PDB file of C-alpha atoms in Angstrom:
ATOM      1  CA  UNK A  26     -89.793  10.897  26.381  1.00  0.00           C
ATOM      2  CA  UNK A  27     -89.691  12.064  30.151  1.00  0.00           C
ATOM      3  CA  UNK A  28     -88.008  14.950  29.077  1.00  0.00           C
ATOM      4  CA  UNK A  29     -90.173  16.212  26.203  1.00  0.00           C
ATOM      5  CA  UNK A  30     -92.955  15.599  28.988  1.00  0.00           C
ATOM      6  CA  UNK A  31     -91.421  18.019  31.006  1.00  0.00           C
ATOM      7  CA  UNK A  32     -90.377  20.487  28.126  1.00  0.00           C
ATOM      8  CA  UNK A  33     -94.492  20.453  27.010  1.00  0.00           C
ATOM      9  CA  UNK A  34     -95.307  21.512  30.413  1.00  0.00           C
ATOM     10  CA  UNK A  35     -93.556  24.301  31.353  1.00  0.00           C
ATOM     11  CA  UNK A  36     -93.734  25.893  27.671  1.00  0.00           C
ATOM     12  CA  UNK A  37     -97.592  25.186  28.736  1.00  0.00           C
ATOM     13  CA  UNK A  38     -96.855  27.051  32.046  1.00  0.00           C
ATOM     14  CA  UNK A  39     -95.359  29.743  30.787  1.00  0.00           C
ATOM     15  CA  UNK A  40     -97.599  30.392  27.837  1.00  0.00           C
ATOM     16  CA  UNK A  41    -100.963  30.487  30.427  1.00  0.00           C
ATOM     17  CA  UNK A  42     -98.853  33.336  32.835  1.00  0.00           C
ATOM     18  CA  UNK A  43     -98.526  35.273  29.360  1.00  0.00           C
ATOM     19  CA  UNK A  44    -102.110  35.317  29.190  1.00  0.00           C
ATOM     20  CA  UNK A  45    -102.519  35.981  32.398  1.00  0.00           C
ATOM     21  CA  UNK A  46    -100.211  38.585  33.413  1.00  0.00           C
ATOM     22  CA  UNK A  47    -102.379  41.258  31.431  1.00  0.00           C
ATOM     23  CA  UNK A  48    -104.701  41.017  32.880  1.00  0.00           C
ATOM     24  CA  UNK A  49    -103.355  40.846  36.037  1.00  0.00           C
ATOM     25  CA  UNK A  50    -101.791  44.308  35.360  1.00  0.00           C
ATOM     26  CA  UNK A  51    -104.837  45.803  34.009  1.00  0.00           C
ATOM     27  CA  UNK A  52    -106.305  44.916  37.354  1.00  0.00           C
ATOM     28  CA  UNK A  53    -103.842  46.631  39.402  1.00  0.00           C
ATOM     29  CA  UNK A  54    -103.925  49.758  37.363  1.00  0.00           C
ATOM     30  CA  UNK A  55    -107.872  50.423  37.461  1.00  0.00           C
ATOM     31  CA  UNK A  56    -108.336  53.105  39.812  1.00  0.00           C
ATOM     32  CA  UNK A  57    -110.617  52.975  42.132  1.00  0.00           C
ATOM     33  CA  UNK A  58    -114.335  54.692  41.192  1.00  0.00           C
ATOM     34  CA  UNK A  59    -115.086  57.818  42.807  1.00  0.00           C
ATOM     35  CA  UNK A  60    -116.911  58.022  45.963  1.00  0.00           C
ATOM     36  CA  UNK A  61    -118.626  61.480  46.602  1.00  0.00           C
ATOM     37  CA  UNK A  62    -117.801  62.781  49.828  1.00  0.00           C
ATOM     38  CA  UNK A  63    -120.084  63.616  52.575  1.00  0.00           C
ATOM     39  CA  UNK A  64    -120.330  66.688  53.895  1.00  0.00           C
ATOM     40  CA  UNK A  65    -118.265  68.338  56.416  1.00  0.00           C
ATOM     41  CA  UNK A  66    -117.949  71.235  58.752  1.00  0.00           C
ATOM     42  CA  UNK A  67    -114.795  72.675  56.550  1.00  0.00           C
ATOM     43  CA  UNK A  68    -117.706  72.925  54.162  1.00  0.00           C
ATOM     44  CA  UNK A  69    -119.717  75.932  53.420  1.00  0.00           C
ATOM     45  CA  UNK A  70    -122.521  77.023  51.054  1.00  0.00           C
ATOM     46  CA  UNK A  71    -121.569  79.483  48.490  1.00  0.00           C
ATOM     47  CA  UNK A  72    -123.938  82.445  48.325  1.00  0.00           C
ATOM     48  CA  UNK A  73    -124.341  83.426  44.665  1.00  0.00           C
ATOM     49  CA  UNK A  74    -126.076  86.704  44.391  1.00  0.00           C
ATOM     50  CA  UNK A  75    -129.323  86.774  41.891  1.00  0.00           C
ATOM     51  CA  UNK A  76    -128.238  90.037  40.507  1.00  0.00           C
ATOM     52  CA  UNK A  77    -124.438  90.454  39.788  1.00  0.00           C
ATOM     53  CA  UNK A  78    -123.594  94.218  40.504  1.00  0.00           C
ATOM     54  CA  UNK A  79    -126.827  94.903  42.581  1.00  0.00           C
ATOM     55  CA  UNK A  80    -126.452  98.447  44.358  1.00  0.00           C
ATOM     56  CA  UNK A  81    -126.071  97.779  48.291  1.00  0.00           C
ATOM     57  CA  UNK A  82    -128.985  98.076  50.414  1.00  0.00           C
ATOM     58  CA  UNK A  83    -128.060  96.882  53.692  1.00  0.00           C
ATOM     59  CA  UNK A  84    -126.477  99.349  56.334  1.00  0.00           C
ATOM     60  CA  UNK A  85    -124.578  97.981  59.302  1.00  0.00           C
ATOM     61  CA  UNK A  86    -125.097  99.885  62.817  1.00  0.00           C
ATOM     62  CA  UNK A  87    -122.455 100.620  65.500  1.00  0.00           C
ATOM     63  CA  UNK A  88    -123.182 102.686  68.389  1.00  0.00           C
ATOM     64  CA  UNK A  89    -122.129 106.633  68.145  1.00  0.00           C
ATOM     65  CA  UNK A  90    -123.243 107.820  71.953  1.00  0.00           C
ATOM     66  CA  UNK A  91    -121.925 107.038  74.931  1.00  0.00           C
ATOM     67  CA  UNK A  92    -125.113 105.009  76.320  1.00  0.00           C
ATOM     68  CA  UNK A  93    -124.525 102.054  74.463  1.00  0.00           C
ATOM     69  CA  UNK A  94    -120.685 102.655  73.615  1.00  0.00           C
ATOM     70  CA  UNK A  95    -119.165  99.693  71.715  1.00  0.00           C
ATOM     71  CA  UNK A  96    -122.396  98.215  70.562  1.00  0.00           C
ATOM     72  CA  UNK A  97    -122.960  96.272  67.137  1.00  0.00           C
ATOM     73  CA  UNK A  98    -125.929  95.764  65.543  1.00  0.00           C
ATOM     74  CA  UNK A  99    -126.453  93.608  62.638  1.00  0.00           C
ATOM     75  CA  UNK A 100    -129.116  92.243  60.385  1.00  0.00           C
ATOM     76  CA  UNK A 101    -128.131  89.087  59.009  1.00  0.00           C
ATOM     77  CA  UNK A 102    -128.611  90.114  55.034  1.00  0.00           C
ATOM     78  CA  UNK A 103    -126.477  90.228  51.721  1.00  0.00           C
ATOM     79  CA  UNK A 104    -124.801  93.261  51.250  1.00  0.00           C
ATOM     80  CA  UNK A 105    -128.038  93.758  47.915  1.00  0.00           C
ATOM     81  CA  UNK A 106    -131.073  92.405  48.203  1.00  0.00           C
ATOM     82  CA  UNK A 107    -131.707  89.197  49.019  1.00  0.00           C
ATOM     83  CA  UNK A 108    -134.233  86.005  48.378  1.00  0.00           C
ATOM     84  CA  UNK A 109    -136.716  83.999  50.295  1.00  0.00           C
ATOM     85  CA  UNK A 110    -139.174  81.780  49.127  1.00  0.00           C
ATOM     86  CA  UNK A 111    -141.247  81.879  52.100  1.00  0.00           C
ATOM     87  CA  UNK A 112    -144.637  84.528  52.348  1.00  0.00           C
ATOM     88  CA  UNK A 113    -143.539  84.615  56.105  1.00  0.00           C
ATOM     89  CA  UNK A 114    -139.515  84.452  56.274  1.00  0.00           C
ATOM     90  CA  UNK A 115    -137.705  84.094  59.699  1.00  0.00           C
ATOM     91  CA  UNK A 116    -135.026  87.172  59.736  1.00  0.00           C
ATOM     92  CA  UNK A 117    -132.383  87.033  61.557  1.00  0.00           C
ATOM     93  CA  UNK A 118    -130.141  89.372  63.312  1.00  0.00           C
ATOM     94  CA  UNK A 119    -127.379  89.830  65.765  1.00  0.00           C
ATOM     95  CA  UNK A 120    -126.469  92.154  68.869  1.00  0.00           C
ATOM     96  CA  UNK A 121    -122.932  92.339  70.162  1.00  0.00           C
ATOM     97  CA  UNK A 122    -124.394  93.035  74.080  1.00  0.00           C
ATOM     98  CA  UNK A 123    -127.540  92.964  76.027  1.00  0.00           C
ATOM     99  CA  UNK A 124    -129.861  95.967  76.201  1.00  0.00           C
ATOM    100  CA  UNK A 125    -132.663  97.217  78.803  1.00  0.00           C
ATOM    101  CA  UNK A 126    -134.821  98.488  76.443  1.00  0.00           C
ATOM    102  CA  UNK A 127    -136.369  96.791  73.660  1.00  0.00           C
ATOM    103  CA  UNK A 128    -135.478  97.182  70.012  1.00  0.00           C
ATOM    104  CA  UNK A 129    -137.495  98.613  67.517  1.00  0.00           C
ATOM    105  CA  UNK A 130    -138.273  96.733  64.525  1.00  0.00           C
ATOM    106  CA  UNK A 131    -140.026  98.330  60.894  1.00  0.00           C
ATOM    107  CA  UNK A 132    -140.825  96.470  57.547  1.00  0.00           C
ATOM    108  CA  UNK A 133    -141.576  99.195  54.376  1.00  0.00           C
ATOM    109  CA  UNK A 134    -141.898  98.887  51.096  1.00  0.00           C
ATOM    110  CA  UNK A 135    -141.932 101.271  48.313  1.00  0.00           C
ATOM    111  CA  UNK A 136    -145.100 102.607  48.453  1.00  0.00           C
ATOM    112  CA  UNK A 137    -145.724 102.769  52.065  1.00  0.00           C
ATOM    113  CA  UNK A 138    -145.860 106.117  53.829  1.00  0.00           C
ATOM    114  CA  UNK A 139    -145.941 104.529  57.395  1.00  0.00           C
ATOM    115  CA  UNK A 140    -144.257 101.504  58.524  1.00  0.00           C
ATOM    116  CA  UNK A 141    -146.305  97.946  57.136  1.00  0.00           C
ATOM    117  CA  UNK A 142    -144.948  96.412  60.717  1.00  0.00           C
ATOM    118  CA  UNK A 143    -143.726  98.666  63.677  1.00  0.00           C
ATOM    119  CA  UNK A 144    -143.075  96.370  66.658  1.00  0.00           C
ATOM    120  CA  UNK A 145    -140.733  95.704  69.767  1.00  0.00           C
ATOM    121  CA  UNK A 146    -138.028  93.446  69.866  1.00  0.00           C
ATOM    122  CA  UNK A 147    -136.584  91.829  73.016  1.00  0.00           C
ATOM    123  CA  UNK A 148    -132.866  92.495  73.169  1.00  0.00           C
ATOM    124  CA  UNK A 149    -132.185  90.912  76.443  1.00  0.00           C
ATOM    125  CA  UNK A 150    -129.523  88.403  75.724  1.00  0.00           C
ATOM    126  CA  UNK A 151    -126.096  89.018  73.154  1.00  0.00           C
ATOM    127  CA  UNK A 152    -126.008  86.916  70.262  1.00  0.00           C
ATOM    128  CA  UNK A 153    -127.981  85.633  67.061  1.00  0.00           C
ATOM    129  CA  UNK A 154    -131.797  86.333  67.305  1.00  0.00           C
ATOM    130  CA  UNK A 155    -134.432  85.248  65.089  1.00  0.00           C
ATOM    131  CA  UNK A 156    -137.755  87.200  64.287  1.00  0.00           C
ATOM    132  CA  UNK A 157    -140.345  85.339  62.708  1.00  0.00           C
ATOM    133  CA  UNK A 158    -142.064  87.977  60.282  1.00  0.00           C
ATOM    134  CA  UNK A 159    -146.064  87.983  60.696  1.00  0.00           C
ATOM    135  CA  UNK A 160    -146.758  89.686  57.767  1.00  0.00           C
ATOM    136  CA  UNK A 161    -146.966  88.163  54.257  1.00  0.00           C
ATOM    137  CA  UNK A 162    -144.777  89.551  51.187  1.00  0.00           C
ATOM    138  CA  UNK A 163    -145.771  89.976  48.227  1.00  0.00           C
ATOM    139  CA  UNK A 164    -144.291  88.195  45.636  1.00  0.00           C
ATOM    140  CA  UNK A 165    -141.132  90.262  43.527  1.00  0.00           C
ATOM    141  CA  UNK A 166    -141.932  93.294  45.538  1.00  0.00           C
ATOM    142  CA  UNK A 167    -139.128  94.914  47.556  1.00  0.00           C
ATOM    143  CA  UNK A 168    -139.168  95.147  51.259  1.00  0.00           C
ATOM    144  CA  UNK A 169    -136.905  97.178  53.636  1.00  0.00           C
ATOM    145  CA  UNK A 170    -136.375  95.548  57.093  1.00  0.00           C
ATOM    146  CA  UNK A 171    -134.981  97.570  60.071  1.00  0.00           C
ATOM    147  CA  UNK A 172    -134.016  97.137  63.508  1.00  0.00           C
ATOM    148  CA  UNK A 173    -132.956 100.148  65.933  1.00  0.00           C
ATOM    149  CA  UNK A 174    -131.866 101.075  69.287  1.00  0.00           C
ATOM    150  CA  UNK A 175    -133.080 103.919  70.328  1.00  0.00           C
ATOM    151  CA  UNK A 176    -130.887 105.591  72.913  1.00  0.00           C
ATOM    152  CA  UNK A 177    -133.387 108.812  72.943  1.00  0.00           C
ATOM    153  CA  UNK A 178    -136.776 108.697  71.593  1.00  0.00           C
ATOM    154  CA  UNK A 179    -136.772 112.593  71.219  1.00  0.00           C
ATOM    155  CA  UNK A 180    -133.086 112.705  69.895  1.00  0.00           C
ATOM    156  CA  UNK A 181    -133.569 109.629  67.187  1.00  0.00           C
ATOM    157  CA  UNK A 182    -130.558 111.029  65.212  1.00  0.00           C
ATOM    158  CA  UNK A 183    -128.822 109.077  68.004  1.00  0.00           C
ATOM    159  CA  UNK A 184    -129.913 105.602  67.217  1.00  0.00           C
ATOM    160  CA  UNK A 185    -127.970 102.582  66.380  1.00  0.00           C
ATOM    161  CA  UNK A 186    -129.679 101.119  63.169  1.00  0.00           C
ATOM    162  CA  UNK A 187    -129.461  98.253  61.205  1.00  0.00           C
ATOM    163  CA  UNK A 188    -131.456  96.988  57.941  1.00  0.00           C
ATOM    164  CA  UNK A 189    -131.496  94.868  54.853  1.00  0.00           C
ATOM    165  CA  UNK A 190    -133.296  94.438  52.090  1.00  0.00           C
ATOM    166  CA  UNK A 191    -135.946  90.956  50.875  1.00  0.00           C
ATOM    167  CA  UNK A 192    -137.777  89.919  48.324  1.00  0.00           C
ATOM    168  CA  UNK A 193    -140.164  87.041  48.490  1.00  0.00           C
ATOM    169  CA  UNK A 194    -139.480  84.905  44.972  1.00  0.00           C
ATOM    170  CA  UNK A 195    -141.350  81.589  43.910  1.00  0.00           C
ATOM    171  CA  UNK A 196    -137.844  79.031  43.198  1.00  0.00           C
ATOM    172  CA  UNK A 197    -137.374  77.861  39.792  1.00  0.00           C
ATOM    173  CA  UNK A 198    -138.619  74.268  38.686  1.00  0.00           C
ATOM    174  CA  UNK A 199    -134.977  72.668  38.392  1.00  0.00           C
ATOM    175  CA  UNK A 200    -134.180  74.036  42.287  1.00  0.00           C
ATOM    176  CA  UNK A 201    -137.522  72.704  43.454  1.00  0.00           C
ATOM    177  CA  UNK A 202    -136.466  69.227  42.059  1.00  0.00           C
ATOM    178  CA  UNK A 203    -132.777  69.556  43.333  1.00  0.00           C
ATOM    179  CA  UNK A 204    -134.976  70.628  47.007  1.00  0.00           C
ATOM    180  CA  UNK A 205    -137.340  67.526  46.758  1.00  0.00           C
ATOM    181  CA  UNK A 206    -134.065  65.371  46.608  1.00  0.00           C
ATOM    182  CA  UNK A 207    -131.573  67.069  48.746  1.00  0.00           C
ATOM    183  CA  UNK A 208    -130.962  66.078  52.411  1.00  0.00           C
ATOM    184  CA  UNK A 209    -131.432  68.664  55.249  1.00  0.00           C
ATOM    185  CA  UNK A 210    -127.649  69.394  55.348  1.00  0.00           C
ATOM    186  CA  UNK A 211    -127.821  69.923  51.911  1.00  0.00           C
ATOM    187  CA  UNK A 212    -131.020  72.395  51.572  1.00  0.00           C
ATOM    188  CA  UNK A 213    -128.671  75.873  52.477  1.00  0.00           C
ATOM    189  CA  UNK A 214    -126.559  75.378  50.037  1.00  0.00           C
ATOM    190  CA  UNK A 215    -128.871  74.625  47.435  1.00  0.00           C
ATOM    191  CA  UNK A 216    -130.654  77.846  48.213  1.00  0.00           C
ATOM    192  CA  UNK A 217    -127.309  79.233  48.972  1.00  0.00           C
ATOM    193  CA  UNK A 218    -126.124  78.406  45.162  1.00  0.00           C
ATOM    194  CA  UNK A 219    -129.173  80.010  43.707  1.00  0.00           C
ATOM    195  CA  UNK A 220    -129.439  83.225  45.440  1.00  0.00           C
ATOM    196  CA  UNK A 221    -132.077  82.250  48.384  1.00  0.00           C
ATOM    197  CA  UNK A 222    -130.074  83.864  51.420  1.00  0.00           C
ATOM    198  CA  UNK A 223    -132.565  84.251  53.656  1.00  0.00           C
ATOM    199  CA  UNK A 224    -133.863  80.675  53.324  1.00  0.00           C
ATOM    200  CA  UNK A 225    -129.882  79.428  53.542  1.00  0.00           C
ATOM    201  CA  UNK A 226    -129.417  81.628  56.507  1.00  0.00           C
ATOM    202  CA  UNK A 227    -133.094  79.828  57.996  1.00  0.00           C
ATOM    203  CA  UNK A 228    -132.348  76.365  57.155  1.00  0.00           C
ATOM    204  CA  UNK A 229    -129.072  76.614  58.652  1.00  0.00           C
ATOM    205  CA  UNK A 230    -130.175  78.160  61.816  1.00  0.00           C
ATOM    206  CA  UNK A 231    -133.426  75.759  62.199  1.00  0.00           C
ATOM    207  CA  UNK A 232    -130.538  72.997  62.172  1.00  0.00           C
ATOM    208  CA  UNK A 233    -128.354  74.859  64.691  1.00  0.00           C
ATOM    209  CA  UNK A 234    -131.519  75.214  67.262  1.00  0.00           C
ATOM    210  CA  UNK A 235    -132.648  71.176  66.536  1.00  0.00           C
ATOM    211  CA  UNK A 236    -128.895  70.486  67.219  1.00  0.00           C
ATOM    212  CA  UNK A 237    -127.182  73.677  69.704  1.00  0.00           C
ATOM    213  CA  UNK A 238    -123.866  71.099  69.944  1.00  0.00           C
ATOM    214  CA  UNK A 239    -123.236  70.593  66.268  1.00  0.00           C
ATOM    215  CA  UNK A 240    -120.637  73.076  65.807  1.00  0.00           C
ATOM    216  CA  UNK A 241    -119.763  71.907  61.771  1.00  0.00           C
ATOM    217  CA  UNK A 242    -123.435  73.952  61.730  1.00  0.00           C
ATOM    218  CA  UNK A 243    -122.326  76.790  63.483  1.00  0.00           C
ATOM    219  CA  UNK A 244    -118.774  76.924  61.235  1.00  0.00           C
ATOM    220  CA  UNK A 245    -120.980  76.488  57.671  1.00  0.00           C
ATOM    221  CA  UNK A 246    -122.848  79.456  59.355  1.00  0.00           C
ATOM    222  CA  UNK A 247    -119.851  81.793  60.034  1.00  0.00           C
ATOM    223  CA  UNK A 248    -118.601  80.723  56.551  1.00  0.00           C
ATOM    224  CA  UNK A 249    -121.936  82.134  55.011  1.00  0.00           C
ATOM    225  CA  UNK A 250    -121.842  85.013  56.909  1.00  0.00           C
ATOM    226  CA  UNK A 251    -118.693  86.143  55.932  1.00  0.00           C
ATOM    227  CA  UNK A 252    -119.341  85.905  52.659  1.00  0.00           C
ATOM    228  CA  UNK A 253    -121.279  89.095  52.903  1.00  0.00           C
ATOM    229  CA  UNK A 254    -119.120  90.396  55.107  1.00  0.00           C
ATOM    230  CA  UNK A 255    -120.811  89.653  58.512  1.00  0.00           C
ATOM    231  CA  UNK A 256    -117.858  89.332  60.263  1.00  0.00           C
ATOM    232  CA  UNK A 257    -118.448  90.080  63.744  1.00  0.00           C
ATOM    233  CA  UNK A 258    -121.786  87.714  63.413  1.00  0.00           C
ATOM    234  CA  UNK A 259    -119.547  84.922  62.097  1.00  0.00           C
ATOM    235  CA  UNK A 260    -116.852  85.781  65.168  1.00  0.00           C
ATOM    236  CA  UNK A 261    -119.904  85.082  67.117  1.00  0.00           C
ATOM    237  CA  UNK A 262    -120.677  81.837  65.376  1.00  0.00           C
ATOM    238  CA  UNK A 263    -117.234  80.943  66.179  1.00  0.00           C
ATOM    239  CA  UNK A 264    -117.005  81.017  69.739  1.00  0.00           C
ATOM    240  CA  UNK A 265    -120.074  80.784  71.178  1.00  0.00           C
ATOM    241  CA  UNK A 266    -120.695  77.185  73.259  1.00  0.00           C
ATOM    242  CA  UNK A 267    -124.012  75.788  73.523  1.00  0.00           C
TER     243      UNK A 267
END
């Protein structure tokens, strides 16, 4: 009797580990869900141009005279025109060395005969500079944006010039919504993804000046910029210490 007892019980035992061991196994084979990863400085938005096989607009200037030998001048725009969403965008621009003398910024559009803005710019200090433009754009009209150094003011074949193009554009209803719920990190390359350089290039910048040590900012800068092929801007990026 004993030993049917014991016979009962471990045909019991084994027919509950059957059961069991399914789902055991099942267990062990569920992967894990997925877990989006935050951002990081190997990151970088990915400027997507609005108009695929745009002519290019923007000219890069390097010294040719010996005053200001081995100077770079560069506005940071696409290589075609570029977006901003703002009346009053924040251009930015870079300068390889300091100057004396001031720099000589224009805004024109199509139709104007004389410069719409004609002002000085400090170029004191090397680096990345930012202009904040006190003139409002008018919306899907094209505006040229220059910025020279003028070695000679009766000579001004001799100047080292730099310009891009802009064009002030209301965002589309689906990247408004994606901007309402996007975190500040995450703004540039929302605008980034749809075309918005300038207000990529602004966000990103307004984040480097709130936080000068950050340099995962400063890299997902340099990235940008050499996207368009601002490479000596993005060198910049690279190695400058706050």
């Amino acid at each position: 009797m004993n030993a049917i007892h014991s016979n009962l019980l471990i045909g019991l035992a084994l027919a509950l580990s059957m059961v069991a061991m399914p789902a055991i196994i099942q267990a062990q084979s569920t992967p894990p869900a997925a877990v989006t990863p935050p951002l990081t400085a190997t990151q970088a938005p990915v400027y997507k141009p609005p108009m695929l096989g745009a002519p290019a607009t923007r000219v890069g200037g390097a010294s040719r005279g010996t005053q200001d030998s081995g100077l770079i001048l560069s506005v940071l725009a696409p290589e075609s025109t570029g977006l901003t969403s703002r009346a009053q965008p924040t251009l930015y621009w870079y300068i390889s060395k300091a100057l004396s003398a001031p720099l000589e910024f224009t805004l024109n559009d199509d139709h104007s005969i004389k410069p719409l803005i004609e002002i000085k710019v400090n170029a004191s200090q090397p680096g990345i500079h930012a202009l904040r433009l006190n003139y409002p754009l008018k919306p899907e009209v094209e505006y040229q944006w220059s910025l020279a150094a003028v070695a000679d003011p009766d000579q001004r074949a001799g100047d080292t010039l730099a310009s891009g193009t802009i064009k002030q554009l209301q965002p589309s209803a689906p990247l408004t919504a994606q901007l309402k719920q996007a975190s500040l990190r995450e703004q540039p390359f929302r605008y980034a993804q749809e075309g918005f350089w300038y207000d990529a290039i602004a966000t990103l910048s307004e984040q480097i000046d709130a936080h000068p040590a950050d340099r995962g900012l400063r890299e997902q800068r340099a990235a940008l910029l050499e996207q368009e092929g601002l490479k000596t801007a993005a060198a910049y990026d690279r190695e400058v210490r706050p």
